[in-house]
C-alpha positions as semicolon CSV with decimal commas, in nm:
position;residue;x (nm);y (nm);z (nm)
1;M;-12,683;14,459;0,625
2;S;-12,555;14,500;0,274
3;R;-12,308;14,257;0,124
4;K;-12,011;14,418;-0,044
5;I;-11,741;14,237;-0,248
6;A;-11,451;14,371;-0,450
7;V;-11,268;14,203;-0,731
8;I;-10,915;14,331;-0,801
9;G;-10,784;14,221;-1,142
10;M;-11,045;14,173;-1,417
11;G;-10,873;13,926;-1,640
12;H;-11,020;13,587;-1,724
13;V;-11,051;13,471;-1,355
14;G;-11,158;13,808;-1,204
15;S;-11,428;13,873;-1,468
16;T;-11,552;13,515;-1,435
17;A;-11,577;13,557;-1,048
18;A;-11,752;13,891;-1,101
19;H;-12,004;13,747;-1,340
20;Y;-12,074;13,459;-1,098
21;I;-12,142;13,709;-0,822
22;V;-12,369;13,929;-1,035
23;A;-12,560;13,636;-1,206
24;N;-12,639;13,490;-0,863
25;G;-12,702;13,805;-0,659
26;F;-12,432;13,722;-0,411
27;A;-12,351;14,083;-0,340
28;D;-12,550;14,410;-0,310
29;D;-12,245;14,617;-0,401
30;L;-11,957;14,504;-0,621
31;V;-11,631;14,705;-0,666
32;L;-11,432;14,622;-0,975
33;I;-11,071;14,741;-0,997
34;D;-10,823;14,700;-1,281
35;P;-10,546;14,919;-1,436
36;N;-10,705;14,861;-1,784
37;E;-10,970;15,130;-1,741
38;A;-11,141;15,057;-2,069
39;K;-11,171;14,682;-1,994
40;V;-11,312;14,729;-1,644
41;V;-11,562;15,000;-1,754
42;A;-11,667;14,766;-2,037
43;D;-11,726;14,478;-1,795
44;A;-11,926;14,698;-1,567
45;I;-12,152;14,818;-1,852
46;D;-12,193;14,454;-1,970
47;F;-12,297;14,341;-1,624
48;E;-12,549;14,628;-1,607
49;D;-12,678;14,533;-1,948
50;A;-12,736;14,181;-1,811
51;M;-12,933;14,295;-1,502
52;P;-13,274;14,349;-1,672
53;N;-13,271;13,975;-1,748
54;L;-13,158;13,874;-1,391
55;P;-13,366;13,836;-1,080
56;F;-13,114;14,042;-0,881
57;H;-12,969;14,391;-0,883
58;T;-12,603;14,466;-0,795
59;N;-12,466;14,821;-0,757
60;I;-12,132;14,841;-0,937
61;V;-11,840;15,073;-0,857
62;V;-11,534;15,099;-1,089
63;N;-11,173;15,171;-1,001
64;D;-11,234;15,345;-0,673
65;Y;-10,997;15,216;-0,391
66;A;-11,174;15,440;-0,137
67;A;-11,486;15,213;-0,184
68;L;-11,288;14,931;-0,022
69;K;-11,317;15,090;0,324
70;D;-11,653;14,920;0,405
71;T;-11,610;14,619;0,176
72;D;-11,661;14,282;0,334
73;V;-11,444;14,065;0,108
74;I;-11,181;14,154;-0,147
75;I;-11,099;13,888;-0,410
76;S;-10,751;13,930;-0,558
77;A;-10,737;13,804;-0,910
78;L;-10,430;13,998;-1,024
79;G;-10,195;13,816;-1,260
80;N;-10,024;13,764;-1,591
81;I;-10,136;13,431;-1,714
82;K;-9,901;13,426;-2,012
83;L;-9,605;13,382;-1,770
84;Q;-9,738;13,038;-1,684
85;D;-9,685;12,922;-2,039
86;N;-9,351;12,762;-1,947
87;P;-9,206;12,416;-1,993
88;N;-9,195;12,332;-1,624
89;N;-9,566;12,429;-1,556
90;D;-9,438;12,641;-1,277
91;R;-9,686;12,877;-1,107
92;F;-9,386;13,066;-0,957
93;A;-9,306;13,196;-1,305
94;E;-9,566;13,464;-1,223
95;L;-9,401;13,570;-0,899
96;P;-9,176;13,855;-1,031
97;F;-9,486;14,019;-1,190
98;T;-9,746;13,940;-0,924
99;S;-9,530;14,020;-0,621
100;A;-9,462;14,370;-0,748
101;A;-9,827;14,423;-0,847
102;V;-9,961;14,295;-0,519
103;K;-9,722;14,503;-0,312
104;D;-9,855;14,820;-0,482
105;V;-10,221;14,710;-0,445
106;A;-10,180;14,598;-0,082
107;Q;-10,057;14,946;0,003
108;K;-10,363;15,100;-0,155
109;I;-10,588;14,849;0,026
110;K;-10,420;14,946;0,355
111;A;-10,459;15,323;0,280
112;S;-10,836;15,275;0,209
113;G;-10,897;15,168;0,576
114;F;-11,014;14,829;0,459
115;N;-11,078;14,594;0,754
116;G;-11,246;14,296;0,604
117;I;-11,127;13,957;0,463
118;I;-10,893;13,918;0,169
119;V;-10,937;13,611;-0,056
120;A;-10,640;13,569;-0,278
121;I;-10,645;13,377;-0,604
122;T;-10,325;13,541;-0,745
123;N;-10,043;13,299;-0,813
124;P;-9,826;13,169;-0,661
125;V;-10,111;13,194;-0,413
126;D;-9,947;13,088;-0,086
127;V;-9,660;13,337;-0,127
128;I;-9,896;13,613;-0,251
129;T;-10,129;13,550;0,049
130;S;-9,824;13,606;0,278
131;I;-9,736;13,930;0,104
132;Y;-10,090;14,064;0,135
133;Q;-10,094;14,000;0,510
134;E;-9,753;14,146;0,572
135;I;-9,811;14,471;0,380
136;T;-10,176;14,532;0,487
137;G;-10,104;14,437;0,851
138;L;-10,437;14,258;0,865
139;P;-10,471;13,968;1,118
140;K;-10,337;13,647;0,966
141;N;-10,681;13,484;0,989
142;H;-10,831;13,766;0,778
143;V;-10,607;13,696;0,483
144;I;-10,682;13,364;0,314
145;G;-10,573;13,206;-0,017
146;T;-10,793;12,977;-0,227
147;G;-10,499;12,731;-0,195
148;T;-10,593;12,373;-0,273
149;L;-10,967;12,428;-0,260
150;L;-10,957;12,393;-0,633
151;D;-10,696;12,114;-0,636
152;S;-10,907;11,915;-0,385
153;A;-11,202;11,954;-0,617
154;R;-10,979;11,827;-0,906
155;M;-10,896;11,525;-0,696
156;K;-11,262;11,458;-0,633
157;H;-11,338;11,493;-1,002
158;A;-11,058;11,243;-1,091
159;V;-11,165;10,989;-0,838
160;A;-11,535;11,021;-0,914
161;D;-11,464;10,993;-1,281
162;Q;-11,295;10,657;-1,232
163;L;-11,585;10,531;-1,024
164;N;-11,862;10,685;-1,236
165;I;-12,018;10,864;-0,946
166;D;-12,091;11,231;-0,862
167;S;-11,775;11,412;-0,751
168;R;-11,960;11,547;-0,444
169;S;-11,966;11,186;-0,314
170;V;-11,591;11,209;-0,263
171;T;-11,455;11,389;0,037
172;G;-11,083;11,456;0,130
173;Y;-10,806;11,699;0,067
174;N;-10,502;11,796;-0,131
175;L;-10,254;11,974;0,102
176;G;-9,958;12,209;0,097
177;E;-9,864;12,439;-0,187
178;H;-10,109;12,532;-0,465
179;G;-9,837;12,411;-0,709
180;N;-9,606;12,128;-0,789
181;S;-9,523;12,031;-0,430
182;Q;-9,887;11,970;-0,331
183;F;-10,011;11,612;-0,272
184;T;-10,335;11,426;-0,213
185;A;-10,358;11,326;0,152
186;W;-10,519;10,993;0,078
187;S;-10,567;10,916;0,447
188;T;-10,833;11,191;0,445
189;V;-11,021;11,068;0,133
190;R;-11,343;10,874;0,159
191;V;-11,593;10,757;-0,106
192;L;-11,957;10,700;-0,012
193;G;-11,851;10,646;0,346
194;H;-11,558;10,409;0,254
195;S;-11,188;10,488;0,291
196;I;-11,012;10,539;-0,048
197;S;-10,773;10,244;0,034
198;E;-11,070;10,009;0,066
199;V;-11,224;10,144;-0,258
200;A;-10,894;10,142;-0,442
201;E;-10,833;9,776;-0,366
202;Q;-11,180;9,683;-0,472
203;K;-11,193;9,892;-0,790
204;H;-10,821;9,866;-0,881
205;L;-10,760;10,241;-0,866
206;D;-10,413;10,378;-0,931
207;L;-10,385;10,638;-0,655
208;E;-10,046;10,764;-0,779
209;Q;-10,204;10,841;-1,115
210;L;-10,506;11,006;-0,961
211;D;-10,279;11,222;-0,749
212;K;-10,097;11,324;-1,062
213;Q;-10,427;11,415;-1,235
214;A;-10,530;11,635;-0,947
215;R;-10,187;11,812;-0,938
216;E;-10,163;11,866;-1,309
217;G;-10,531;11,909;-1,398
218;G;-10,496;12,286;-1,414
219;F;-10,222;12,263;-1,670
220;K;-10,438;12,051;-1,903
221;V;-10,697;12,326;-1,894
222;F;-10,436;12,591;-1,937
223;H;-10,276;12,427;-2,238
224;G;-10,614;12,381;-2,396
225;K;-10,729;12,742;-2,380
226;K;-10,422;12,929;-2,242
227;Y;-10,588;13,023;-1,913
228;T;-10,802;12,875;-1,638
229;S;-11,111;13,048;-1,510
230;Y;-11,424;12,856;-1,408
231;G;-11,275;12,622;-1,152
232;V;-11,071;12,871;-0,952
233;A;-11,335;13,156;-0,987
234;T;-11,595;12,919;-0,840
235;A;-11,361;12,834;-0,556
236;A;-11,297;13,196;-0,477
237;V;-11,662;13,297;-0,481
238;R;-11,747;12,997;-0,261
239;L;-11,488;13,118;-0,012
240;A;-11,619;13,472;-0,030
241;N;-11,975;13,350;0,031
242;T;-11,863;13,135;0,320
243;V;-11,728;13,450;0,482
244;L;-12,031;13,668;0,401
245;N;-12,270;13,399;0,529
246;D;-12,064;13,319;0,842
247;A;-12,114;12,958;0,717
248;L;-11,840;12,809;0,943
249;T;-11,746;12,558;0,681
250;E;-11,442;12,333;0,681
251;L;-11,235;12,416;0,364
252;P;-10,875;12,339;0,248
253;V;-10,756;12,697;0,209
254;S;-10,421;12,868;0,231
255;N;-10,396;12,980;0,593
256;F;-10,110;13,061;0,824
257;R;-10,003;12,749;1,015
258;E;-9,787;12,844;1,309
259;E;-9,616;12,505;1,330
260;Y;-9,485;12,550;0,977
261;G;-9,430;12,935;0,998
262;V;-9,598;12,986;0,658
263;Y;-9,920;13,006;0,464
264;L;-10,011;12,670;0,304
265;S;-10,327;12,475;0,241
266;Y;-10,471;12,287;0,531
267;P;-10,835;12,255;0,629
268;A;-10,975;12,531;0,845
269;I;-11,318;12,649;0,961
270;V;-11,411;12,965;0,769
271;G;-11,667;13,221;0,865
272;R;-11,738;13,588;0,900
273;D;-11,412;13,634;1,095
274;G;-11,207;13,456;0,831
275;V;-11,027;13,148;0,964
276;V;-11,197;13,092;1,294
277;E;-11,056;12,754;1,376
278;Q;-10,771;12,542;1,243
279;I;-10,826;12,170;1,197
280;Q;-10,566;11,910;1,302
281;L;-10,565;11,607;1,068
282;D;-10,426;11,270;1,164
283;L;-10,187;11,241;0,877
284;T;-9,950;10,949;0,804
285;D;-9,574;10,991;0,846
286;E;-9,522;11,000;0,474
287;E;-9,790;11,283;0,437
288;L;-9,631;11,477;0,714
289;K;-9,293;11,463;0,533
290;K;-9,458;11,575;0,207
291;L;-9,627;11,863;0,387
292;Q;-9,298;11,974;0,547
293;I;-9,127;11,966;0,204
294;S;-9,410;12,180;0,056
295;A;-9,389;12,424;0,353
296;D;-9,017;12,461;0,318
297;Y;-9,051;12,533;-0,051
298;I;-9,312;12,803;0,002
299;K;-9,105;12,957;0,276
300;T;-8,803;12,978;0,049
301;K;-8,992;13,139;-0,228
302;F;-9,160;13,392;0,014
303;A;-8,817;13,494;0,136
304;E;-8,700;13,542;-0,228
305;S;-8,997;13,770;-0,299
306;L;-8,921;14,021;-0,024
């Protein structure tokens, strides 16, 4: 069975995700869509120029919504990154632009007959994921946001850097909004088999500062080069591959949680059918309060976007 992925929005993030897919042979067919015809055509030609030096071949289709009908996974990377250049480091600054763009794109996705999985990167991702689901009418478990998959990686990076170990030796999650109300659920974090509280006491770690690093890491990247790309594109492609491979992997993604009535980041088992099982963490009272605050904030912003 052929593997077919679409990337909608070929800016810094979308083009990085597409390159990652092509360079690693993750898809047999790749659909690239962007309103800037010259840019997306140029990207397609550039990828095709790269193929003679790659061990894989990828069939590329440009700006054809009809090609979405039998696509397995759509990665939404629409956005206007310049709007995030604001004094409050607020991802919701993009909402007026992205909500309008996504509503238009979602209608076209629906009209194509698409029946696969949507992976949303577009910010503010929790609200945008909600909009995609509402307009396309796809099952809630078939519309997923990258959420705090990247923020959790940033937390692991921050902790590992302090301990001088590989970041893959750190497990645990950031939860809630992919934005300023997210938090590190330290009760879930373990390092080399030990709880983070035990390690923090032994190594004198400042967990509050590490939480801040994870939450604000993206803005450090943004202010350095005026966009982010590698981290979030890698997270999105990992999520797409988890779906394609039916990997049944536990990931902190933006998924609809009935108890909060909103999309937010919370670990879920992801496979070919999207979110196939939702995890229930044993969070502390303080963490539960933070998660509720984050959920309420997302819900308010979603209502404003309608």
